[in-house]
């Protein structure tokens, strides 16, 4: 009897060890020896698309009719402001009126493209009422970019939408999807002559995690079941707007893609089955749910004890001309015995932390590129950058991530462009203006822009200098 028990335990232990070693080899935690790497050894083709990126609410100023403007003025249940130190986006970088100056800033970098978003609440302040001035404004921006020799890349939804859409329940209700699709169609009919690069929705995963799980973005909820519905509806909205635009005049020739933020969840203790289990569950909910939708048209969401969904949306399969990859960092997961919040996010001792605060982890960009490339679509890195107010890590960040990008490219990953986040310091959502992501520092008292010393590493690469 005792022998059988012993045998059972031994078999179980061996099973766990075998499973861990399979997981370990399938999901290695890559860490490169940076001190032994020649960071100058990067090569990307001459037609590689270099750009910088922004989003309307973060830079334009005067965005006072969207879900974020209301959020910025509200308080949580304890009366605390939603945004760090009670800041508001307000005039932001005055990019609305200073866009010509900002295009000059882009020219000085040598980039050939600019990714920006259309502020839906300015264009359609009430359902069906189009503000012609706002429409004309974006025509001016597009024309100015093209005259400067730059290719515009337009995002239709970057975290913000009009208050009326929010009040209808936004993406919580499938019936609202058509409002967004109709907006997308209008915009495409309006601007497709000058714009052939389109992003449908920016980071549905971040929107949903921050807005419906962690409660740090509007509408400030913590409800996994609703989160799953919103994510599903955003993906359906993406697929629908993608198919609608492709069917319009100029649709075939345009490149239209979803923007996916990839965040890897790595087990902190690689020998610990629970760290692995939770890391894999988080990966499935945050990454695989979205990539899988594009891959086979299935929406799968599983949150133990809360959500279990497998739904089929054949229109989702392959519904993207490219994958817009946003990549910043990864996170280590350590489990703990606390039923309210059974995990901790950890750092390794030698991690260099950005201001956000997560580590500089360029190996992760390489991993994300390899993973996303399995979808068989071209990739454009639509965001990558560092918050670094002291400007003492920006150069390292840029040089390492661009090295990782070029390694993936050299190994055959079809990555065609890279947009640095961000052109300017701007309103970093719940963090307000404290996070300094700009290649250009912005003095918000005078609106003066100044190229940071650390940004020169980017300029060198774009201009093909520096190795
Ligand atoms: C968002 C940007 C944001 C950036 C830096 C991305 O998730 O698309 O709007 O500013 O990350 O945090």
Short mmCIF file of C-alpha atoms and ligand atoms in Angstrom, two decimals:
data_model
loop_
_atom_site.label_atom_id
_atom_site.label_comp_id
_atom_site.label_asym_id
_atom_site.label_seq_id
_atom_site.Cartn_x
_atom_site.Cartn_y
_atom_site.Cartn_z
CA UNK A 1 0.00 0.00 0.00
CA UNK A 2 2.71 2.39 1.10
CA UNK A 3 4.71 1.42 -1.93
CA UNK A 4 1.78 2.27 -4.23
CA UNK A 5 1.37 5.63 -2.54
CA UNK A 6 5.06 6.32 -2.96
CA UNK A 7 4.85 5.29 -6.60
CA UNK A 8 1.86 7.56 -7.17
CA UNK A 9 3.66 10.55 -5.64
CA UNK A 10 6.80 9.80 -7.65
CA UNK A 11 4.84 9.61 -10.90
CA UNK A 12 3.03 12.87 -10.11
CA UNK A 13 6.30 14.64 -9.30
CA UNK A 14 7.90 13.33 -12.47
CA UNK A 15 4.85 14.50 -14.43
CA UNK A 16 5.14 18.01 -13.04
CA UNK A 17 8.89 18.10 -13.72
CA UNK A 18 8.33 16.93 -17.30
CA UNK A 19 5.56 19.50 -17.84
CA UNK A 20 7.78 22.27 -16.45
CA UNK A 21 10.63 21.32 -18.71
CA UNK A 22 8.34 21.32 -21.78
CA UNK A 23 7.00 24.74 -20.76
CA UNK A 24 10.52 25.98 -20.15
CA UNK A 25 11.69 24.99 -23.61
CA UNK A 26 8.54 26.27 -25.35
CA UNK A 27 8.54 29.59 -23.53
CA UNK A 28 12.14 30.40 -22.72
CA UNK A 29 12.82 33.59 -20.83
CA UNK A 30 15.29 35.17 -23.15
CA UNK A 31 17.99 37.35 -21.61
CA UNK A 32 20.82 38.53 -23.82
CA UNK A 33 24.33 39.38 -22.62
CA UNK A 34 24.17 43.02 -23.58
CA UNK A 35 27.74 43.78 -22.61
CA UNK A 36 28.88 41.29 -25.26
CA UNK A 37 26.66 42.60 -28.05
CA UNK A 38 27.78 45.09 -30.66
CA UNK A 39 24.72 47.35 -30.77
CA UNK A 40 25.97 49.01 -33.92
CA UNK A 41 25.40 45.78 -35.82
CA UNK A 42 21.90 46.49 -37.02
CA UNK A 43 20.69 46.44 -40.57
CA UNK A 44 17.29 47.25 -41.90
CA UNK A 45 16.43 47.80 -45.56
CA UNK A 46 16.47 51.31 -47.06
CA UNK A 47 12.69 51.22 -47.64
CA UNK A 48 12.02 50.39 -43.97
CA UNK A 49 9.25 52.69 -42.73
CA UNK A 50 10.46 54.85 -39.86
CA UNK A 51 7.93 56.98 -38.06
CA UNK A 52 6.76 58.50 -34.81
CA UNK A 53 3.35 58.18 -33.19
CA UNK A 54 0.88 60.13 -31.09
CA UNK A 55 -2.82 59.93 -30.22
CA UNK A 56 -5.31 62.81 -30.42
CA UNK A 57 -6.34 63.06 -26.79
CA UNK A 58 -2.73 62.95 -25.62
CA UNK A 59 -1.47 65.83 -27.75
CA UNK A 60 -4.14 67.92 -29.45
CA UNK A 61 -5.72 69.82 -26.58
CA UNK A 62 -9.37 70.82 -26.38
CA UNK A 63 -10.68 67.25 -26.24
CA UNK A 64 -13.61 67.99 -23.98
CA UNK A 65 -16.39 65.81 -25.36
CA UNK A 66 -15.06 62.30 -24.91
CA UNK A 67 -15.00 59.56 -22.26
CA UNK A 68 -11.60 60.72 -20.99
CA UNK A 69 -12.57 64.35 -20.46
CA UNK A 70 -15.33 63.21 -18.12
CA UNK A 71 -13.01 60.72 -16.44
CA UNK A 72 -10.42 63.42 -15.79
CA UNK A 73 -13.01 65.45 -13.91
CA UNK A 74 -14.34 62.61 -11.82
CA UNK A 75 -13.16 61.07 -8.55
CA UNK A 76 -13.08 57.52 -7.22
CA UNK A 77 -15.21 56.28 -4.32
CA UNK A 78 -12.70 57.73 -1.85
CA UNK A 79 -12.85 61.14 -3.51
CA UNK A 80 -9.39 60.75 -5.05
CA UNK A 81 -8.80 62.13 -8.56
CA UNK A 82 -8.58 59.60 -11.36
CA UNK A 83 -5.44 61.12 -12.84
CA UNK A 84 -2.19 61.42 -10.93
CA UNK A 85 -2.13 64.67 -8.93
CA UNK A 86 -5.53 65.60 -10.37
CA UNK A 87 -4.06 66.61 -13.73
CA UNK A 88 -6.20 67.15 -16.82
CA UNK A 89 -5.32 66.85 -20.48
CA UNK A 90 -6.46 70.47 -21.12
CA UNK A 91 -4.39 72.10 -23.84
CA UNK A 92 -1.97 69.15 -23.87
CA UNK A 93 0.73 69.91 -26.49
CA UNK A 94 -1.53 72.22 -28.50
CA UNK A 95 -0.82 69.92 -31.39
CA UNK A 96 -4.18 70.93 -32.90
CA UNK A 97 -2.81 74.38 -33.68
CA UNK A 98 0.91 73.56 -33.74
CA UNK A 99 0.85 70.54 -36.04
CA UNK A 100 2.91 72.32 -38.72
CA UNK A 101 5.67 73.01 -36.23
CA UNK A 102 5.44 69.38 -35.14
CA UNK A 103 5.77 68.17 -38.70
CA UNK A 104 8.98 70.20 -38.86
CA UNK A 105 10.12 68.32 -35.75
CA UNK A 106 9.42 65.04 -37.56
CA UNK A 107 11.37 66.20 -40.59
CA UNK A 108 14.32 67.00 -38.40
CA UNK A 109 14.32 63.38 -37.24
CA UNK A 110 14.35 62.09 -40.80
CA UNK A 111 11.27 59.87 -40.35
CA UNK A 112 8.99 59.13 -43.29
CA UNK A 113 5.69 58.50 -41.59
CA UNK A 114 3.48 59.80 -38.78
CA UNK A 115 0.88 57.79 -36.91
CA UNK A 116 -1.88 59.85 -35.31
CA UNK A 117 -5.50 59.32 -34.35
CA UNK A 118 -8.71 61.07 -35.35
CA UNK A 119 -10.62 62.44 -32.40
CA UNK A 120 -14.07 60.98 -33.02
CA UNK A 121 -15.72 63.30 -30.47
CA UNK A 122 -14.54 66.38 -32.38
CA UNK A 123 -15.66 65.01 -35.74
CA UNK A 124 -19.03 63.64 -34.62
CA UNK A 125 -19.99 65.54 -31.46
CA UNK A 126 -23.56 64.23 -31.69
CA UNK A 127 -24.67 61.01 -33.35
CA UNK A 128 -24.80 61.61 -37.10
CA UNK A 129 -23.79 65.33 -36.89
CA UNK A 130 -20.45 65.86 -38.58
CA UNK A 131 -18.38 68.90 -37.69
CA UNK A 132 -16.99 70.10 -41.02
CA UNK A 133 -14.30 72.22 -39.37
CA UNK A 134 -12.89 69.22 -37.57
CA UNK A 135 -12.98 67.21 -40.79
CA UNK A 136 -11.19 70.05 -42.60
CA UNK A 137 -8.58 70.19 -39.86
CA UNK A 138 -7.48 66.60 -40.43
CA UNK A 139 -7.39 67.25 -44.18
CA UNK A 140 -4.92 70.01 -43.44
CA UNK A 141 -2.81 67.71 -41.29
CA UNK A 142 -2.79 65.01 -43.97
CA UNK A 143 -1.96 67.49 -46.74
CA UNK A 144 0.83 69.06 -44.68
CA UNK A 145 2.32 65.64 -43.98
CA UNK A 146 2.24 64.67 -47.61
CA UNK A 147 3.80 67.93 -48.73
CA UNK A 148 6.56 67.22 -46.22
CA UNK A 149 7.11 63.85 -47.94
CA UNK A 150 5.55 61.88 -45.11
CA UNK A 151 3.10 59.00 -45.22
CA UNK A 152 0.21 59.45 -42.80
CA UNK A 153 -0.98 56.50 -40.74
CA UNK A 154 -4.41 57.08 -39.22
CA UNK A 155 -5.87 55.37 -36.14
CA UNK A 156 -9.65 55.36 -35.84
CA UNK A 157 -9.96 54.55 -32.14
CA UNK A 158 -7.19 55.28 -29.67
CA UNK A 159 -8.80 54.88 -26.22
CA UNK A 160 -11.27 57.76 -26.70
CA UNK A 161 -14.77 58.01 -28.09
CA UNK A 162 -17.56 60.61 -27.86
CA UNK A 163 -19.53 60.95 -24.66
CA UNK A 164 -22.74 60.06 -26.47
CA UNK A 165 -21.16 56.75 -27.46
CA UNK A 166 -20.01 56.18 -23.89
CA UNK A 167 -23.51 56.95 -22.63
CA UNK A 168 -24.98 54.39 -25.01
CA UNK A 169 -22.76 51.82 -23.30
CA UNK A 170 -19.86 52.02 -25.77
CA UNK A 171 -18.49 48.58 -26.65
CA UNK A 172 -20.37 46.93 -23.82
CA UNK A 173 -23.31 46.62 -26.21
CA UNK A 174 -22.96 44.82 -29.51
CA UNK A 175 -25.67 47.08 -30.96
CA UNK A 176 -23.27 50.06 -30.67
CA UNK A 177 -20.62 48.53 -32.90
CA UNK A 178 -22.34 49.91 -35.98
CA UNK A 179 -21.78 53.52 -34.77
CA UNK A 180 -18.06 52.93 -34.79
CA UNK A 181 -18.11 51.13 -38.13
CA UNK A 182 -20.13 53.97 -39.69
CA UNK A 183 -17.61 56.49 -38.32
CA UNK A 184 -14.77 54.43 -39.80
CA UNK A 185 -16.48 54.29 -43.16
CA UNK A 186 -17.05 58.05 -43.19
CA UNK A 187 -13.45 58.71 -42.33
CA UNK A 188 -12.18 56.35 -44.98
CA UNK A 189 -14.38 57.91 -47.67
CA UNK A 190 -13.13 61.31 -46.54
CA UNK A 191 -9.39 60.69 -46.28
CA UNK A 192 -8.51 57.58 -48.31
CA UNK A 193 -7.15 59.73 -51.17
CA UNK A 194 -4.36 60.89 -48.90
CA UNK A 195 -4.04 58.01 -46.46
CA UNK A 196 -3.28 54.39 -47.32
CA UNK A 197 -2.22 53.18 -43.86
CA UNK A 198 -5.01 52.68 -41.33
CA UNK A 199 -5.20 51.30 -37.81
CA UNK A 200 -8.69 50.34 -36.70
CA UNK A 201 -8.51 50.05 -32.91
CA UNK A 202 -5.51 50.73 -30.72
CA UNK A 203 -4.84 48.05 -28.12
CA UNK A 204 -8.25 46.60 -27.29
CA UNK A 205 -6.51 44.51 -24.61
CA UNK A 206 -5.18 47.57 -22.77
CA UNK A 207 -8.49 49.41 -23.08
CA UNK A 208 -10.36 46.50 -21.57
CA UNK A 209 -7.82 45.56 -18.89
CA UNK A 210 -7.46 49.12 -17.69
CA UNK A 211 -11.14 50.08 -18.06
CA UNK A 212 -12.93 46.90 -17.00
CA UNK A 213 -10.51 44.86 -14.88
CA UNK A 214 -8.17 47.26 -13.07
CA UNK A 215 -10.54 50.24 -13.17
CA UNK A 216 -7.81 52.76 -13.94
CA UNK A 217 -9.25 53.95 -17.27
CA UNK A 218 -12.86 54.88 -17.98
CA UNK A 219 -15.38 53.56 -17.19
CA UNK A 220 -13.44 52.42 -14.10
CA UNK A 221 -14.94 48.99 -13.60
CA UNK A 222 -13.57 45.75 -12.17
CA UNK A 223 -15.77 43.14 -13.76
CA UNK A 224 -14.15 40.29 -15.75
CA UNK A 225 -17.41 39.12 -17.34
CA UNK A 226 -18.13 42.56 -18.82
CA UNK A 227 -14.46 42.88 -19.75
CA UNK A 228 -14.78 39.72 -21.85
CA UNK A 229 -17.87 41.09 -23.58
CA UNK A 230 -16.19 44.41 -24.34
CA UNK A 231 -13.09 42.72 -25.70
CA UNK A 232 -15.21 40.45 -27.88
CA UNK A 233 -17.20 43.43 -29.18
CA UNK A 234 -14.07 45.43 -29.91
CA UNK A 235 -12.66 42.55 -31.91
CA UNK A 236 -15.92 42.14 -33.79
CA UNK A 237 -15.91 45.91 -34.41
CA UNK A 238 -12.39 45.67 -35.76
CA UNK A 239 -13.29 42.80 -38.11
CA UNK A 240 -16.42 44.56 -39.29
CA UNK A 241 -14.79 47.91 -39.96
CA UNK A 242 -11.87 46.14 -41.65
CA UNK A 243 -14.19 44.29 -44.03
CA UNK A 244 -16.29 47.40 -44.65
CA UNK A 245 -13.28 49.55 -45.55
CA UNK A 246 -11.75 46.90 -47.75
CA UNK A 247 -14.96 46.88 -49.81
CA UNK A 248 -14.89 50.67 -50.39
CA UNK A 249 -13.19 52.40 -53.33
CA UNK A 250 -9.45 52.45 -52.50
CA UNK A 251 -10.03 49.77 -49.87
CA UNK A 252 -8.11 47.10 -51.72
CA UNK A 253 -5.04 49.29 -52.07
CA UNK A 254 -5.06 50.42 -48.44
CA UNK A 255 -3.29 48.60 -45.62
CA UNK A 256 -5.61 48.27 -42.67
CA UNK A 257 -4.64 46.64 -39.40
CA UNK A 258 -5.44 46.05 -35.76
CA UNK A 259 -2.98 47.36 -33.18
CA UNK A 260 -2.08 44.76 -30.58
CA UNK A 261 -0.06 45.46 -27.48
CA UNK A 262 1.95 42.36 -26.59
CA UNK A 263 2.94 41.95 -22.96
CA UNK A 264 4.64 38.72 -21.98
CA UNK A 265 3.84 37.15 -18.63
CA UNK A 266 6.89 35.22 -17.46
CA UNK A 267 6.92 33.02 -14.36
CA UNK A 268 9.11 34.64 -11.71
CA UNK A 269 10.16 31.24 -10.33
CA UNK A 270 10.72 29.02 -13.29
CA UNK A 271 10.52 25.92 -11.09
CA UNK A 272 7.14 26.88 -9.62
CA UNK A 273 4.06 25.26 -11.23
CA UNK A 274 1.66 27.93 -9.94
CA UNK A 275 3.74 30.79 -11.33
CA UNK A 276 3.66 29.00 -14.67
CA UNK A 277 -0.05 28.30 -14.49
CA UNK A 278 -1.03 31.88 -13.74
CA UNK A 279 1.44 33.28 -16.31
CA UNK A 280 -0.05 31.02 -18.99
CA UNK A 281 -3.63 31.93 -18.01
CA UNK A 282 -2.81 35.62 -18.20
CA UNK A 283 -1.15 35.16 -21.55
CA UNK A 284 -4.22 33.37 -22.87
CA UNK A 285 -6.56 36.11 -21.66
CA UNK A 286 -4.41 39.06 -22.72
CA UNK A 287 -2.57 37.91 -25.84
CA UNK A 288 -4.00 34.70 -27.22
CA UNK A 289 -7.62 35.88 -27.07
CA UNK A 290 -6.77 38.61 -29.60
CA UNK A 291 -4.17 36.90 -31.76
CA UNK A 292 -6.32 33.75 -31.86
CA UNK A 293 -9.34 35.76 -33.03
CA UNK A 294 -7.34 36.94 -36.05
CA UNK A 295 -5.82 33.54 -36.60
CA UNK A 296 -8.91 31.33 -36.68
CA UNK A 297 -11.92 33.56 -35.97
CA UNK A 298 -12.47 32.03 -32.51
CA UNK A 299 -12.85 34.21 -29.45
CA UNK A 300 -11.68 32.31 -26.37
CA UNK A 301 -11.70 33.79 -22.89
CA UNK A 302 -11.19 31.91 -19.67
CA UNK A 303 -10.94 33.43 -16.21
CA UNK A 304 -11.09 30.63 -13.60
CA UNK A 305 -14.40 30.61 -11.79
CA UNK A 306 -15.60 33.75 -13.60
CA UNK A 307 -15.61 33.54 -17.39
CA UNK A 308 -15.50 30.72 -19.90
CA UNK A 309 -16.28 31.64 -23.47
CA UNK A 310 -15.56 30.08 -26.83
CA UNK A 311 -17.35 31.82 -29.68
CA UNK A 312 -16.89 31.67 -33.39
CA UNK A 313 -16.60 34.75 -35.64
CA UNK A 314 -15.52 33.56 -39.07
CA UNK A 315 -15.21 37.21 -40.22
CA UNK A 316 -12.38 37.69 -37.75
CA UNK A 317 -10.10 35.13 -39.34
CA UNK A 318 -7.37 36.92 -41.26
CA UNK A 319 -9.15 40.28 -40.87
CA UNK A 320 -6.03 42.43 -40.97
CA UNK A 321 -3.52 43.41 -43.66
CA UNK A 322 -0.77 43.87 -41.09
CA UNK A 323 -0.41 43.54 -37.37
CA UNK A 324 0.35 46.79 -35.62
CA UNK A 325 2.57 45.69 -32.75
CA UNK A 326 2.91 47.91 -29.71
CA UNK A 327 5.63 46.68 -27.41
CA UNK A 328 7.00 48.13 -24.19
CA UNK A 329 8.00 45.39 -21.74
CA UNK A 330 7.20 42.09 -20.06
CA UNK A 331 6.25 41.23 -16.51
CA UNK A 332 7.20 38.53 -14.02
CA UNK A 333 4.38 36.76 -12.24
CA UNK A 334 4.75 35.39 -8.73
CA UNK A 335 1.78 33.67 -7.13
CA UNK A 336 0.88 34.05 -3.48
CA UNK A 337 -1.78 32.73 -1.15
CA UNK A 338 -4.17 35.64 -1.15
CA UNK A 339 -7.58 34.82 -2.65
CA UNK A 340 -8.31 38.52 -3.28
CA UNK A 341 -5.29 39.07 -5.51
CA UNK A 342 -3.27 35.86 -5.86
CA UNK A 343 -0.34 37.30 -7.78
CA UNK A 344 2.43 39.84 -7.62
CA UNK A 345 4.35 41.51 -10.43
CA UNK A 346 8.06 41.14 -9.83
CA UNK A 347 11.36 42.48 -11.14
CA UNK A 348 14.76 40.80 -11.41
CA UNK A 349 17.66 42.31 -9.47
CA UNK A 350 19.52 43.53 -12.56
CA UNK A 351 16.46 45.02 -14.30
CA UNK A 352 16.77 48.64 -15.42
CA UNK A 353 13.43 50.28 -14.78
CA UNK A 354 11.78 52.97 -16.89
CA UNK A 355 9.70 55.68 -15.23
CA UNK A 356 6.45 53.77 -15.92
CA UNK A 357 7.71 51.48 -13.99
CA UNK A 358 8.60 48.38 -15.93
CA UNK A 359 11.97 47.05 -17.05
CA UNK A 360 13.84 47.74 -20.24
CA UNK A 361 13.47 44.36 -21.95
CA UNK A 362 14.42 44.53 -25.62
CA UNK A 363 14.55 40.73 -25.86
CA UNK A 364 10.78 40.95 -25.44
CA UNK A 365 10.38 42.94 -28.64
CA UNK A 366 12.25 40.19 -30.45
CA UNK A 367 10.04 37.55 -28.82
CA UNK A 368 6.87 39.48 -29.64
CA UNK A 369 7.89 39.90 -33.27
CA UNK A 370 8.60 36.18 -33.60
CA UNK A 371 5.33 35.27 -32.00
CA UNK A 372 3.15 37.68 -33.97
CA UNK A 373 4.87 36.65 -37.22
CA UNK A 374 3.25 33.22 -36.85
CA UNK A 375 0.01 34.84 -38.04
CA UNK A 376 1.63 35.12 -41.46
CA UNK A 377 0.93 38.86 -41.84
CA UNK A 378 3.41 41.69 -42.21
CA UNK A 379 4.15 43.49 -38.96
CA UNK A 380 4.54 47.19 -38.31
CA UNK A 381 5.79 48.19 -34.87
CA UNK A 382 3.22 50.92 -34.28
CA UNK A 383 4.57 51.91 -30.84
CA UNK A 384 7.72 51.45 -28.80
CA UNK A 385 9.37 53.96 -26.52
CA UNK A 386 10.42 54.87 -23.02
CA UNK A 387 9.23 57.21 -20.29
CA UNK A 388 12.49 58.70 -19.04
CA UNK A 389 12.30 62.17 -17.53
CA UNK A 390 16.00 62.20 -16.65
CA UNK A 391 16.92 61.11 -20.18
CA UNK A 392 19.55 58.76 -18.79
CA UNK A 393 18.10 55.48 -20.16
CA UNK A 394 16.59 56.58 -23.48
CA UNK A 395 19.70 55.99 -25.54
CA UNK A 396 20.19 52.48 -24.14
CA UNK A 397 16.51 51.73 -24.68
CA UNK A 398 16.56 52.86 -28.29
CA UNK A 399 19.78 51.12 -29.17
CA UNK A 400 18.74 47.82 -27.59
CA UNK A 401 15.19 47.70 -28.99
CA UNK A 402 16.35 48.62 -32.47
CA UNK A 403 18.99 45.93 -32.23
CA UNK A 404 16.28 43.40 -31.24
CA UNK A 405 14.14 44.60 -34.15
CA UNK A 406 16.97 44.09 -36.59
CA UNK A 407 17.75 40.60 -35.25
CA UNK A 408 14.12 39.57 -35.86
CA UNK A 409 14.26 41.10 -39.33
CA UNK A 410 17.53 39.37 -40.13
CA UNK A 411 16.00 36.05 -39.10
CA UNK A 412 13.20 36.55 -41.62
CA UNK A 413 10.40 38.17 -39.64
CA UNK A 414 8.40 40.33 -42.06
CA UNK A 415 8.55 43.59 -40.10
CA UNK A 416 8.18 46.61 -42.32
CA UNK A 417 8.09 49.65 -40.10
CA UNK A 418 8.78 51.07 -36.66
CA UNK A 419 7.05 54.06 -35.05
CA UNK A 420 8.65 55.54 -31.98
CA UNK A 421 6.30 56.42 -29.12
CA UNK A 422 6.24 59.29 -28.90
CA UNK A 423 7.14 62.33 -30.95
CA UNK A 424 6.42 64.61 -27.98
CA UNK A 425 5.99 64.43 -24.24
CA UNK A 426 2.26 64.20 -23.79
CA UNK A 427 -0.72 63.38 -21.59
CA UNK A 428 0.02 59.84 -20.46
CA UNK A 429 -3.54 58.87 -19.49
CA UNK A 430 -3.84 57.99 -15.77
CA UNK A 431 -0.27 59.22 -15.19
CA UNK A 432 -0.96 62.72 -16.50
CA UNK A 433 2.01 64.67 -17.86
CA UNK A 434 4.57 63.13 -15.50
CA UNK A 435 5.66 60.40 -17.90
CA UNK A 436 8.07 61.82 -20.46
CA UNK A 437 7.91 59.63 -23.54
CA UNK A 438 8.89 62.31 -26.06
CA UNK A 439 11.81 62.29 -28.46
CA UNK A 440 11.15 65.98 -27.99
CA UNK A 441 10.80 67.33 -24.48
CA UNK A 442 7.86 69.70 -24.19
CA UNK A 443 7.88 72.63 -21.81
CA UNK A 444 4.16 72.80 -21.06
CA UNK A 445 4.39 76.41 -19.84
CA UNK A 446 5.76 77.71 -23.14
CA UNK A 447 4.97 74.81 -25.49
CA UNK A 448 8.58 74.82 -26.58
CA UNK A 449 9.84 71.55 -28.10
CA UNK A 450 13.46 70.46 -27.62
CA UNK A 451 15.12 67.33 -28.99
CA UNK A 452 16.47 65.23 -26.13
CA UNK A 453 20.07 64.11 -26.20
CA UNK A 454 19.02 60.46 -25.78
CA UNK A 455 16.83 60.70 -28.88
CA UNK A 456 19.87 61.13 -31.11
CA UNK A 457 20.34 57.35 -31.10
CA UNK A 458 17.01 57.11 -32.93
CA UNK A 459 17.90 59.85 -35.40
CA UNK A 460 21.20 58.10 -36.17
CA UNK A 461 19.44 54.84 -36.97
CA UNK A 462 16.76 56.49 -39.07
CA UNK A 463 19.39 58.35 -41.04
CA UNK A 464 21.44 55.19 -41.38
CA UNK A 465 24.34 56.55 -39.38
CA UNK A 466 26.05 55.06 -36.36
CA UNK A 467 26.89 51.59 -37.67
C1 LIG B 1 -0.77 53.52 -25.69
C2 LIG B 1 -0.30 54.95 -25.67
C3 LIG B 1 0.47 55.21 -24.39
C4 LIG B 1 1.68 54.31 -24.40
C5 LIG B 1 2.65 54.51 -23.26
C6 LIG B 1 0.25 52.53 -25.22
O1 LIG B 1 -0.36 51.54 -24.47
O2 LIG B 1 -1.25 53.19 -26.96
O3 LIG B 1 -1.40 55.79 -25.81
O4 LIG B 1 0.82 56.53 -24.23
O5 LIG B 1 1.25 52.97 -24.36
O6 LIG B 1 2.16 54.07 -22.06
#
